[in-house]
Each structure stands twice: as structure tokens, then as C-alpha cells.
XYZ file of C-alpha atoms in Angstrom:
619
model
C 0.000 0.000 0.000
C 2.847 2.392 0.876
C 4.521 1.732 -2.494
C 1.208 2.298 -4.260
C 0.656 5.626 -2.470
C 4.211 6.652 -3.307
C 3.639 5.924 -6.986
C 0.383 7.934 -6.924
C 2.073 10.901 -5.244
C 4.868 10.772 -7.828
C 2.398 10.806 -10.691
C 0.368 13.648 -9.121
C 3.542 15.726 -8.634
C 4.645 15.245 -12.236
C 1.119 15.962 -13.462
C 1.046 19.193 -11.423
C 4.412 20.213 -12.883
C 3.138 19.671 -16.418
C -0.198 21.388 -15.654
C 1.559 24.434 -14.186
C 3.840 24.660 -17.220
C 0.859 24.387 -19.581
C -1.096 27.105 -17.730
C 1.878 29.462 -17.727
C 2.414 28.825 -21.443
C -1.229 29.735 -22.146
C -0.909 32.876 -20.004
C 2.277 33.823 -21.839
C 0.614 33.275 -25.204
C -2.303 35.476 -24.160
C 0.021 38.288 -23.085
C 2.010 37.946 -26.308
C -1.128 38.233 -28.447
C -2.233 41.246 -26.388
C 0.993 43.023 -27.302
C 2.519 42.673 -23.856
C 5.671 40.896 -25.031
C 7.852 41.940 -22.097
C 5.326 40.651 -19.545
C 4.986 37.415 -21.519
C 8.751 36.894 -21.452
C 8.892 37.501 -17.703
C 6.086 34.994 -17.077
C 7.663 32.374 -19.346
C 11.213 32.903 -18.051
C 10.286 32.766 -14.375
C 7.988 29.772 -14.838
C 10.630 27.839 -16.760
C 13.273 28.668 -14.141
C 11.007 27.607 -11.251
C 10.130 24.307 -12.921
C 13.776 23.609 -13.788
C 14.843 23.691 -10.113
C 13.193 20.363 -9.058
C 14.392 18.776 -12.321
C 17.936 19.960 -11.562
C 17.784 18.672 -7.970
C 16.526 15.289 -9.193
C 19.402 15.105 -11.685
C 21.976 15.942 -8.991
C 20.506 13.274 -6.683
C 20.776 10.685 -9.467
C 24.395 11.672 -10.132
C 25.259 11.233 -6.450
C 23.737 7.746 -6.572
C 25.941 6.924 -9.552
C 23.093 7.002 -12.062
C 24.150 9.064 -15.037
C 21.116 9.898 -17.145
C 20.410 12.056 -20.159
C 18.266 14.678 -18.414
C 21.430 16.770 -18.318
C 20.940 17.537 -22.017
C 17.390 18.780 -21.506
C 18.355 20.927 -18.522
C 21.351 22.338 -20.433
C 19.009 23.297 -23.283
C 16.573 25.004 -20.867
C 19.317 26.986 -19.118
C 20.904 27.954 -22.461
C 17.531 29.135 -23.800
C 16.877 31.300 -20.727
C 20.389 32.823 -20.841
C 19.990 33.636 -24.529
C 16.547 35.172 -24.032
C 14.700 32.420 -25.926
C 11.955 32.134 -23.310
C 9.442 30.379 -25.531
C 12.038 27.725 -26.352
C 12.784 27.192 -22.656
C 9.080 26.813 -21.838
C 8.461 24.369 -24.709
C 11.367 22.182 -23.514
C 9.978 22.283 -19.950
C 6.576 21.250 -21.288
C 8.209 18.438 -23.227
C 10.212 17.142 -20.277
C 7.469 17.350 -17.637
C 4.902 16.020 -20.102
C 7.188 13.139 -21.026
C 7.666 12.180 -17.382
C 3.913 12.346 -16.750
C 3.294 10.219 -19.845
C 5.887 7.693 -18.594
C 4.007 7.316 -15.314
C 0.700 6.986 -17.138
C 2.098 4.354 -19.499
C 3.605 2.312 -16.664
C 0.339 2.435 -14.729
C -1.488 1.247 -17.844
C 0.998 -1.594 -18.300
C 0.602 -2.691 -14.649
C -3.195 -2.825 -14.813
C -3.497 -6.601 -15.139
C -1.029 -7.223 -12.304
C -2.731 -4.786 -9.913
C -6.126 -6.348 -10.706
C -5.172 -9.322 -8.531
C -4.556 -7.028 -5.571
C -7.832 -5.173 -6.088
C -9.887 -8.386 -6.269
C -8.427 -10.062 -3.189
C -11.116 -11.840 -1.129
C -11.845 -10.106 2.199
C -14.898 -11.898 3.665
C -16.081 -15.500 3.934
C -19.354 -17.232 4.819
C -18.477 -19.815 7.450
C -20.769 -22.442 9.009
C -20.483 -22.633 12.798
C -22.983 -25.036 14.360
C -26.345 -24.264 12.790
C -25.424 -20.687 11.906
C -23.820 -19.110 8.859
C -21.476 -16.279 9.834
C -19.951 -13.586 7.657
C -16.372 -13.275 8.924
C -13.051 -11.755 7.772
C -11.189 -14.170 5.532
C -8.325 -14.209 8.055
C -10.632 -15.977 10.545
C -11.091 -19.054 8.352
C -9.161 -22.084 9.593
C -8.365 -25.393 7.852
C -11.314 -27.751 8.270
C -13.944 -24.997 8.483
C -16.998 -25.346 6.244
C -17.584 -22.347 3.999
C -20.379 -21.338 1.636
C -19.579 -19.792 -1.742
C -22.489 -18.220 -3.636
C -22.697 -17.352 -7.354
C -20.613 -14.289 -8.176
C -18.432 -14.612 -5.073
C -14.673 -15.108 -4.892
C -13.331 -18.298 -3.291
C -11.836 -16.945 -0.013
C -9.337 -19.746 0.773
C -8.105 -22.934 -0.864
C -10.889 -25.461 -0.314
C -12.408 -28.768 -1.382
C -16.035 -28.969 -2.502
C -18.248 -30.956 -0.132
C -21.611 -30.322 -1.752
C -22.868 -28.715 -4.960
C -21.307 -27.987 -8.339
C -20.604 -24.830 -10.332
C -18.432 -23.311 -13.036
C -15.382 -21.394 -11.786
C -13.453 -18.638 -13.519
C -9.739 -19.037 -12.721
C -8.475 -16.734 -15.477
C -6.892 -14.221 -13.078
C -4.952 -17.068 -11.453
C -3.939 -19.319 -14.308
C -4.529 -17.379 -17.531
C -6.993 -20.071 -18.621
C -10.014 -18.220 -20.026
C -12.445 -21.178 -20.175
C -14.485 -21.635 -16.947
C -14.083 -25.074 -15.368
C -16.995 -27.075 -13.971
C -16.280 -28.563 -10.546
C -18.254 -30.782 -8.194
C -17.890 -32.675 -4.937
C -14.280 -33.644 -4.200
C -12.733 -31.050 -6.511
C -10.239 -28.547 -5.135
C -10.796 -24.805 -5.432
C -8.121 -22.120 -5.579
C -8.657 -18.980 -3.556
C -9.286 -16.102 -5.930
C -11.370 -18.148 -8.381
C -14.856 -16.752 -9.081
C -17.990 -18.881 -8.627
C -20.092 -18.223 -11.722
C -23.341 -20.091 -11.286
C -23.898 -22.398 -8.304
C -24.201 -22.600 -4.524
C -21.197 -24.435 -3.097
C -20.365 -25.825 0.325
C -16.667 -26.522 0.761
C -14.119 -27.495 3.399
C -11.235 -25.077 3.900
C -7.887 -26.737 3.178
C -5.641 -23.863 4.210
C -5.806 -20.555 6.011
C -5.962 -17.356 3.965
C -2.271 -16.656 4.606
C -1.276 -20.056 3.197
C -3.788 -20.109 0.329
C -3.045 -19.784 -3.343
C -4.305 -16.229 -3.746
C -2.081 -14.841 -1.019
C 0.950 -16.519 -2.591
C 0.085 -14.930 -5.935
C -0.388 -11.528 -4.314
C 3.118 -11.741 -2.852
C 4.520 -12.533 -6.282
C 2.581 -9.725 -7.947
C 3.762 -7.191 -5.383
C 7.345 -8.210 -6.088
C 6.745 -7.804 -9.814
C 5.021 -4.429 -9.502
C 7.686 -3.017 -7.178
C 10.647 -4.058 -9.316
C 12.561 -1.695 -11.569
C 13.858 -3.142 -14.785
C 17.679 -2.991 -14.825
C 17.532 -2.754 -18.608
C 17.207 0.993 -17.995
C 20.949 0.906 -17.390
C 21.419 -0.055 -21.016
C 19.744 3.218 -21.998
C 21.964 5.074 -19.540
C 25.042 3.424 -21.080
C 24.011 5.050 -24.351
C 23.742 8.353 -22.508
C 27.492 9.020 -22.279
C 28.316 8.674 -26.003
C 25.021 10.326 -26.935
C 25.765 13.315 -24.692
C 29.279 13.641 -26.159
C 27.914 13.506 -29.719
C 25.206 16.058 -28.882
C 27.619 18.570 -27.373
C 30.101 17.997 -30.216
C 27.482 18.731 -32.882
C 26.160 21.773 -30.987
C 29.646 23.187 -30.325
C 30.716 22.462 -33.911
C 27.692 24.266 -35.344
C 28.437 27.277 -33.107
C 32.161 27.401 -33.962
C 31.698 26.937 -37.702
C 28.939 29.518 -37.998
C 30.011 31.937 -35.279
C 26.359 32.078 -34.220
C 25.732 31.056 -30.603
C 22.061 30.416 -31.420
C 23.153 27.324 -33.349
C 24.214 25.722 -30.044
C 20.694 26.148 -28.690
C 19.080 24.939 -31.913
C 20.975 21.652 -31.655
C 20.508 21.210 -27.896
C 16.747 21.595 -28.220
C 16.439 18.475 -30.379
C 19.064 16.644 -28.316
C 16.688 16.247 -25.345
C 16.388 12.458 -25.520
C 13.204 11.617 -23.649
C 12.861 8.528 -25.897
C 16.121 7.224 -24.488
C 14.765 7.639 -20.967
C 11.260 6.312 -21.528
C 11.481 3.522 -24.100
C 13.145 0.717 -22.124
C 11.173 0.814 -18.844
C 7.850 1.198 -20.620
C 8.598 -1.753 -22.917
C 9.656 -3.952 -19.993
C 6.686 -3.109 -17.782
C 4.434 -3.717 -20.782
C 6.049 -7.109 -21.356
C 5.643 -8.060 -17.692
C 1.999 -7.040 -17.887
C 1.537 -9.095 -21.050
C 3.039 -12.103 -19.270
C 0.698 -11.581 -16.315
C -2.297 -11.712 -18.658
C -1.041 -15.081 -19.893
C -0.835 -16.475 -16.358
C 2.932 -15.900 -16.030
C 4.200 -13.847 -13.091
C 7.591 -12.247 -13.801
C 9.078 -10.934 -10.566
C 11.503 -8.438 -12.083
C 12.923 -7.070 -15.317
C 16.202 -8.925 -14.801
C 14.393 -12.246 -15.098
C 12.718 -11.144 -18.320
C 16.031 -9.979 -19.793
C 17.885 -13.168 -18.890
C 15.074 -15.365 -20.178
C 15.148 -13.508 -23.482
C 18.874 -14.235 -23.781
C 18.943 -17.721 -22.232
C 21.276 -20.059 -24.160
C 20.739 -23.130 -21.958
C 17.686 -24.696 -20.316
C 17.482 -27.413 -17.669
C 14.301 -29.310 -16.794
C 13.258 -31.395 -13.844
C 11.422 -34.585 -14.898
C 8.652 -35.502 -12.493
C 5.854 -32.938 -12.560
C 7.634 -30.865 -15.204
C 8.245 -32.865 -18.370
C 5.838 -35.469 -16.979
C 2.532 -35.019 -15.154
C 3.928 -36.323 -11.873
C 1.038 -38.776 -11.545
C 1.662 -42.487 -11.944
C -0.487 -44.757 -14.074
C -0.347 -48.514 -14.565
C 1.829 -49.293 -17.562
C 1.592 -53.110 -17.576
C 0.942 -56.083 -15.334
C 2.973 -59.301 -15.212
C 1.114 -62.240 -13.664
C 2.481 -65.541 -12.314
C 1.076 -69.062 -11.948
C -2.692 -69.372 -12.200
C -3.298 -65.680 -11.598
C -4.238 -63.237 -14.358
C -4.220 -59.423 -14.591
C -7.769 -59.143 -13.243
C -6.890 -61.117 -10.105
C -3.703 -59.136 -9.519
C -5.336 -55.711 -9.997
C -8.418 -56.721 -8.008
C -6.435 -57.894 -4.991
C -4.112 -54.870 -5.051
C -6.947 -52.352 -5.492
C -8.990 -53.883 -2.671
C -6.052 -53.370 -0.331
C -4.866 -50.018 -1.702
C -8.239 -48.217 -1.862
C -7.831 -46.972 1.707
C -4.194 -45.893 1.207
C -2.887 -42.397 0.390
C 0.284 -43.694 -1.290
C 1.074 -42.337 -4.766
C 0.658 -45.761 -6.418
C -2.657 -46.474 -4.681
C -4.772 -44.143 -6.815
C -3.171 -45.485 -10.008
C -4.069 -49.076 -9.047
C -7.621 -48.150 -8.042
C -8.135 -46.193 -11.273
C -6.944 -49.190 -13.294
C -9.396 -51.445 -11.412
C -12.237 -49.016 -12.107
C -11.315 -48.883 -15.770
C -11.306 -52.701 -15.927
C -14.591 -52.739 -13.940
C -13.139 -55.173 -11.409
C -15.411 -55.862 -8.434
C -13.409 -55.282 -5.261
C -13.571 -57.686 -2.320
C -13.855 -56.287 1.195
C -10.530 -56.463 3.034
C -10.119 -56.956 6.787
C -7.253 -56.514 9.231
C -5.296 -54.088 7.008
C -1.813 -53.163 8.191
C 0.471 -50.660 6.439
C 4.236 -50.603 6.897
C 5.212 -47.022 6.032
C 7.223 -46.898 2.827
C 7.195 -50.682 2.457
C 3.726 -52.052 1.717
C 0.409 -53.325 3.066
C -1.151 -56.639 3.983
C -4.659 -57.719 4.872
C -7.178 -60.539 4.522
C -9.765 -60.861 1.714
C -11.836 -63.873 0.634
C -10.020 -66.112 3.091
C -6.599 -65.267 1.572
C -3.758 -63.188 2.931
C -2.821 -60.400 0.485
C 0.507 -58.567 0.421
C 1.174 -55.499 -1.764
C 4.440 -53.549 -1.733
C 8.173 -53.640 -2.392
C 10.010 -56.845 -3.286
C 11.876 -56.618 0.034
C 8.556 -56.342 1.895
C 7.306 -59.597 0.372
C 10.650 -61.321 0.984
C 10.497 -60.405 4.660
C 7.099 -62.129 4.802
C 8.659 -65.318 3.406
C 7.304 -64.900 -0.136
C 9.675 -65.880 -2.945
C 10.424 -63.178 -5.545
C 12.407 -63.951 -8.755
C 15.796 -62.237 -8.960
C 15.006 -60.900 -12.451
C 11.865 -59.195 -11.177
C 13.834 -57.541 -8.384
C 16.370 -56.207 -10.899
C 13.609 -54.819 -13.145
C 11.970 -53.048 -10.200
C 15.146 -51.007 -9.744
C 14.780 -49.624 -13.285
C 11.019 -49.016 -13.242
C 8.579 -48.137 -10.468
C 6.643 -51.281 -9.573
C 4.542 -52.961 -6.895
C 4.592 -56.685 -6.058
C 1.338 -58.493 -5.274
C 1.092 -61.793 -3.362
C -2.089 -63.792 -2.776
C -2.134 -66.618 -0.252
C 1.615 -66.397 0.354
C 2.458 -66.800 -3.359
C 3.662 -64.129 -5.799
C 0.647 -63.394 -8.014
C 2.006 -60.579 -10.144
C 3.915 -57.349 -10.533
C 2.299 -54.020 -11.438
C 4.601 -51.638 -13.335
C 3.954 -47.896 -13.404
C 4.940 -44.988 -15.597
C 4.702 -41.241 -15.248
C 2.885 -39.990 -18.340
C 4.827 -37.461 -20.409
C 3.064 -34.147 -20.961
C 1.617 -33.728 -24.437
C 3.427 -30.375 -24.875
C 6.861 -31.494 -23.637
C 8.225 -32.450 -27.051
C 6.937 -29.300 -28.783
C 8.428 -27.140 -26.015
C 11.886 -28.664 -26.411
C 11.631 -28.367 -30.194
C 10.697 -24.681 -29.944
C 13.605 -23.850 -27.613
C 16.171 -25.545 -29.856
C 14.721 -23.677 -32.844
C 14.954 -20.269 -31.142
C 18.550 -19.899 -30.042
C 18.842 -22.291 -27.088
C 22.034 -24.320 -27.511
C 21.870 -26.867 -24.662
C 18.904 -28.481 -22.910
C 19.428 -30.740 -19.881
C 17.203 -33.194 -18.049
C 18.122 -33.292 -14.347
C 16.177 -35.697 -12.148
C 16.372 -37.745 -8.994
C 14.866 -40.699 -10.869
C 16.885 -43.656 -12.146
C 19.018 -43.569 -15.281
C 16.823 -45.838 -17.417
C 13.629 -43.870 -16.780
C 15.369 -40.530 -17.292
C 16.850 -41.626 -20.624
C 13.484 -42.927 -21.824
C 11.806 -39.601 -21.086
C 14.672 -37.617 -22.643
C 14.489 -39.603 -25.885
C 10.716 -39.188 -26.007
C 10.825 -35.378 -25.724
C 13.953 -34.716 -27.808
C 16.629 -34.029 -25.195
C 20.050 -35.505 -26.084
C 20.849 -38.525 -23.893
C 24.317 -37.084 -23.220
C 22.641 -34.194 -21.381
C 20.704 -36.408 -18.952
C 21.685 -36.293 -15.270
C 19.876 -38.979 -13.240
C 19.678 -39.823 -9.524
C 20.489 -36.188 -8.749
C 20.078 -34.772 -5.259
C 19.356 -31.029 -4.848
C 23.094 -30.341 -4.442
C 23.802 -32.270 -7.656
C 21.291 -30.123 -9.549
C 23.078 -27.025 -8.293
C 26.441 -28.304 -9.513
C 25.091 -29.132 -12.974
C 23.578 -25.663 -13.412
C 26.758 -23.962 -12.194
C 28.873 -25.924 -14.719
C 26.725 -25.144 -17.782
C 29.025 -24.049 -20.606
C 26.570 -21.673 -22.293
C 24.975 -19.265 -19.796
C 22.547 -17.694 -19.079
C 20.774 -20.878 -17.968
C 17.092 -21.230 -17.127
C 15.863 -24.029 -14.860
C 12.261 -25.261 -14.942
C 10.965 -27.226 -11.952
C 7.988 -27.619 -9.668
C 8.891 -29.229 -6.333
C 10.368 -28.342 -2.970
C 13.596 -30.112 -3.935
C 13.906 -27.720 -6.898
C 13.894 -24.578 -4.735
C 17.710 -24.344 -4.322
C 18.458 -24.729 -8.027
C 15.669 -22.282 -8.940
C 17.540 -19.683 -6.908
C 20.959 -20.635 -8.299
C 19.942 -20.584 -11.972
C 20.140 -17.335 -13.937
C 16.382 -17.696 -14.418
C 14.326 -19.960 -12.159
C 10.929 -20.919 -13.581
C 8.391 -22.604 -11.276
C 5.797 -24.586 -13.190
C 2.250 -24.724 -11.858
C 1.476 -22.554 -8.829
C -0.641 -25.411 -7.469
C 2.649 -27.088 -6.605
C 5.282 -26.195 -4.046
C 5.120 -22.779 -2.392
C 8.870 -23.060 -1.797
C 9.453 -23.475 -5.528
C 7.201 -20.523 -6.367
C 8.904 -18.214 -3.889
C 12.401 -19.272 -4.995
C 11.736 -18.793 -8.710
C 12.141 -15.620 -10.759
C 9.175 -16.545 -12.959
C 6.073 -18.434 -11.815
C 3.755 -20.098 -14.321
C 0.307 -20.216 -12.771
C -1.207 -22.796 -15.117
C 0.116 -26.342 -14.906
C 1.168 -26.310 -18.563
C 4.697 -26.682 -19.903
C 3.628 -24.835 -23.050
C 3.574 -21.655 -20.946
C 7.387 -21.830 -20.885
C 7.247 -21.231 -24.631
C 4.868 -18.297 -24.109
C 7.170 -16.798 -21.467
C 10.226 -17.143 -23.729
C 8.363 -15.641 -26.677
C 7.107 -12.674 -24.618
C 10.599 -12.039 -23.212
C 12.258 -12.099 -26.647
C 9.645 -9.789 -28.164
C 9.776 -7.370 -25.221
C 13.526 -6.877 -25.501
C 13.419 -6.649 -29.265
C 10.940 -3.779 -28.907
C 12.961 -2.179 -26.076
C 16.165 -2.164 -28.146
C 14.257 -1.004 -31.205
C 12.715 1.889 -29.275
C 16.083 3.010 -27.907
C 17.765 2.915 -31.295
C 14.850 4.711 -32.957
C 15.033 7.441 -30.313
C 18.777 7.869 -30.768
C 18.580 7.776 -34.550
C 15.813 10.368 -34.813
C 17.541 12.670 -32.315
C 20.861 12.552 -34.203
C 19.137 13.254 -37.537
C 17.293 16.219 -36.020
C 20.526 17.578 -34.503
C 22.205 17.557 -37.902
C 19.178 19.190 -39.549
C 18.883 21.948 -36.928
C 22.654 22.549 -36.935
C 22.121 24.254 -40.313
C 20.389 27.130 -38.540
C 17.454 27.139 -40.979
C 14.842 26.308 -38.325
C 13.967 28.221 -35.136
C 14.663 26.516 -31.781
C 10.988 26.529 -30.802
C 10.175 24.324 -33.826
C 12.867 21.858 -32.728
C 11.262 21.540 -29.307
C 7.880 20.795 -30.874
C 9.325 18.221 -33.282
C 11.178 16.459 -30.455
C 7.879 16.113 -28.563
C 6.422 14.252 -31.544
C 9.443 11.937 -31.553
C 8.860 11.219 -27.856
C 5.275 10.180 -28.471
C 6.257 7.926 -31.403
C 8.894 6.091 -29.364
C 6.667 5.677 -26.311
C 3.810 4.204 -28.324
C 6.268 1.854 -30.018
C 7.446 0.660 -26.592
C 3.835 0.013 -25.573
C 3.625 -2.572 -28.364
C 5.231 -5.030 -25.926
C 1.892 -5.082 -24.114
C 0.168 -6.565 -27.155
C 0.534 -10.171 -28.317
C 2.809 -10.518 -31.337
C 2.478 -12.962 -34.207
C 2.704 -16.504 -32.876
C 5.684 -18.408 -34.197
C 6.072 -22.143 -34.467
């Protein structure tokens, strides 16, 4: 809030400066037309001098902070005009400079509109059920486990799970996905989503502070408060540009012997385009990314992503969905797949283990009737056993079955090391083995193909999974096998990223174990805000929608933003140099140069705003 108020005060101050200059210019024009030229010159001269003081103080403060900008040219032109009695020229330059600054603030506020929309729409109240009553309470009072009511048109106050009812939810401000999603009992809701058309009763999963919306708000505040360091690139142009400007102005004066030539050149050497183009383009690009469901925390991240020459991807939950499914079933003896799946599903249906849901889903797909299981016991991380239909059933690791005295073939044990699997025994005999696979995302291959086609030289797959699985996934998506690093701990991922031969390097991951490498990489990209909060907070860029294709969108937006930023800077410099040469001839009055330069400013600023609009989609 304090930053927001500061930005508003800054804009109001600049607007007042411009308004005062405009009023004084109108008053001066009126006096001039009334034949009171001397009075007009006094009004214009004093007004220009008064308005130059805060501009001069701001320039001195920037110089003390080590920030050398190009405002020195504009202020030099104003002072020169006042000394030489060209009061109208001085006032026009003041109008141009104060108007340009006001326009910069307006453009940045326009570019931030989508990002600030999240802050404005934050949920504040919740309908909570306590006993037989429904209470309207602050969202901060909601605790995990509370039952809440969400009516049509209301914002989901905290992350929750639907208990009763169904409705369509608009999650576009969270994920960038424009199509409303229908959700019913059992479905999870993200705080910040909008209920479009149904009465919902839900159970709160998290407090407001830990919910999705609050995490997004934190990210958006970081993005809105950041200043794009690309501005320094414009300032690096300032030194040679200033030297060239003074050289042309001094040369025109010396060659002609007319001191007015110096002013004529300095008037068109006031490079507002050089000051305004880069930050406006970058804020516009960040806003464009926000509309697409991509939160960019700062301009540095956008710049490095645009120039990234290497990418590294986590496997599980990034290139793959991170959800296991049954790949195949091997049965033994008189048992078949139906018996193996049926026994395993009957035992696993009460378990929360990652393989349990995959087995149960396979049983449902096969329409296997499940037998009721009694006396279920689960050994954490090892397996389960229970009794069904008069038989003892064991489901779990090969070592778990071996400990229970059940024989497991050596070849099966070896295969289980290479591929995730569960062993099933019925009546003390090995009945079968269920093998699992993590399904590769449909957009993984196209994403890798795009990156290789657009300047990325190396792409790595870094995973904690085994070598065989990692190589299989790499081959399927188009990553060279030589660039696969398997069985990697978080520290190993850090070492790989630090040794990349072609920086900058971007790392894409989604889990808690990816948080350290997301910080270490030149650009950390967290995929899917529904995943780890640690990953989201560690990353430079957070993709709200659980879609790898958004990495392509982020890269495309970054490249286009910096192409437009560089283009705007070079256009501003080029037009200013041409105008300096033209006005060095002395054929045009200084006041015309000031007016022409204002037109150049507007052209460059509107060109920079193009970064806010989607460009042509490339393959």
C-alpha cells in the first residue's frame, strides 16, 4: 500500500508540474497576443526557471547515486535558452520534459493494470458455518477444516475442497486459462477463483495466509515493485550520446560563429525517448506475461530469459505429469491381470500412497469388483497386507514380500530397480507385478523443439529418478541422452547448473527439492502454482497454469519485449541525431525543434507500448 501511495504521489507531482507549465504557457501566449511581449517573457522565463529547479535537484541526486542519465541535455538546453533570451524555447522544452515524465508514469500504470487487478480483487470476507449458523467473517478468521459457503458471483476466499454442490469457476486471473471449469464434490478450489453459477459448500484446506491467492499476491507485489535494470542499457548510451550532442552543438556554433546554433541543436538533443522507451517496454512485457498467467518478478528475469542459451528441466511434474499410471501387469502361476489388480486395489483403496490411486483407477477402468478387506496393516514406505476372501494379500516392495517369506524372482527384483513397480502376493504366493509410468506431458516435445529452434544451444534433463527412466523420457521429448543427469540430489542439480558451458541458464521445476536450483539458476521458472510454495517463492518466474507450453509463451514474450525495447532506444537515438544535424544548419527556429522532439517522444513511447500486445505466434 505504501509503495502504491508513493507511486500515486509521484504521478500527481509530475502531473502538477506539467499542468503548471501548460497554464503558464497559455498565459504567456495570451500576453504575447495582447501586445505585452515583455510581460509574456517575464512569465515564461520565471515559470521555466522555477520548474527547472526540481528537475535539476533530481538530476543531482541521481548523479550522487551513480546514475548518469540524459536529463542533463534537456536541462542544459533550458538553461541555455533562458540565458539567450529564448523564453518560448525554454518553456516548450519544460513542457516536453514534464509532459514526457507524466506520460511515462501513465504508461507504466497502464501496463501494470493486469497485475494490480489481482490485488484489487483479493477476497476479504467469507461465509463460514459454525454449528447451525452461517457467519460472515473476515477471511483471516477461516481455519483449515472450516466449512464455507460460496455463492454465485463470489470469490473463493481460501483454498478449499467442494463438499456439496457444483458450479463453473473462472480461474483466469490465477492461471490465464479463459475457459471456466466445472467442478463438483471432491474437486479442489483455488482462492481467488470466481464462482459463476452455483451454490457451493466446501471445506477449507488452508488458512488465507497459506492459500493460493495470497501466494500470488506476494509474487505480484514483487513484480510491480521491481525496476527493470535494462534501464541501465539506456543510460550506457547516454554518455556517447551526450558527447555527440555537445560535439554537434559546439561544432555548429564554432563553424557559424552564431551562438544560437548551439541552442538549436541542444533543443532536439533532449532524448526523452532514451529515458522512456526501455522501462515502458519492460513493464508492458511483464503485464503481457501476467495476462497469460505468467508472473515475472523483475525485469532482470525477463532480460535473462530472453537471452537464455541453456535450459534445464526437472522430470517428475515438469516434463511429466507427476502422476503415476499402470503401464503393464505381469502375472504368475494361475493368476491373471484381473486377479492381480483386483487384490491390489482392494487393499490399496484406503491408502494415500502415490501408487494407490493409479491401481484403483486401473481397477475401475477394468470394472473389477473389489472384495472387502479386513485386518489391514500398512508398513510405512514398504507395503500393506490384509485378509480378503479367506486369503492373505501382500502389496508392496520386493523386500517387503521377501520379509514375509514370499519368494520373488531375482530378475523381477532387478527390473523393479529400473522401473517403479509394486509386487502383489495372494495366499503367500507371488501373483504378479504391477509396473507404473509417469505420463509425459503432451506439450513437452513441442516445447523442447521450440527452444532448440529459437537460439537455445543446450537443454538438460536433471532428475532424482533412475538412469533408465530418465533416458526414456529424454528420448521421447527430444533431449540428447548425453545431457541427462539422473539420480540427482538437490546439491547435484546445483552443480550441474553452475557448470553449464553456455549461460545464461534457465531451470524449470515444480517441487520443494527444486527450490535451491531455482535460486541458483540465472532464471528460475516454477511450473504450476498449485505445486510447491517453496518453488514458487524461490523462482524468478512463476507459471500459474500447470502447462509446460507456458514456458514457450514466457520465452516468446521475453524475446519480443527486448526486441521492442532495443528497437525503441535505437529509434530514439537515430531520430535525435538526424534532427541535430538538420537543426545545426540554422534554418529552423529553436521553438520548432522543441515541438518536433515532442512528436518523436510520443512515437517512441507508443512503439514501446507494443510489448503489451501479443505478437504474431511463431512455431
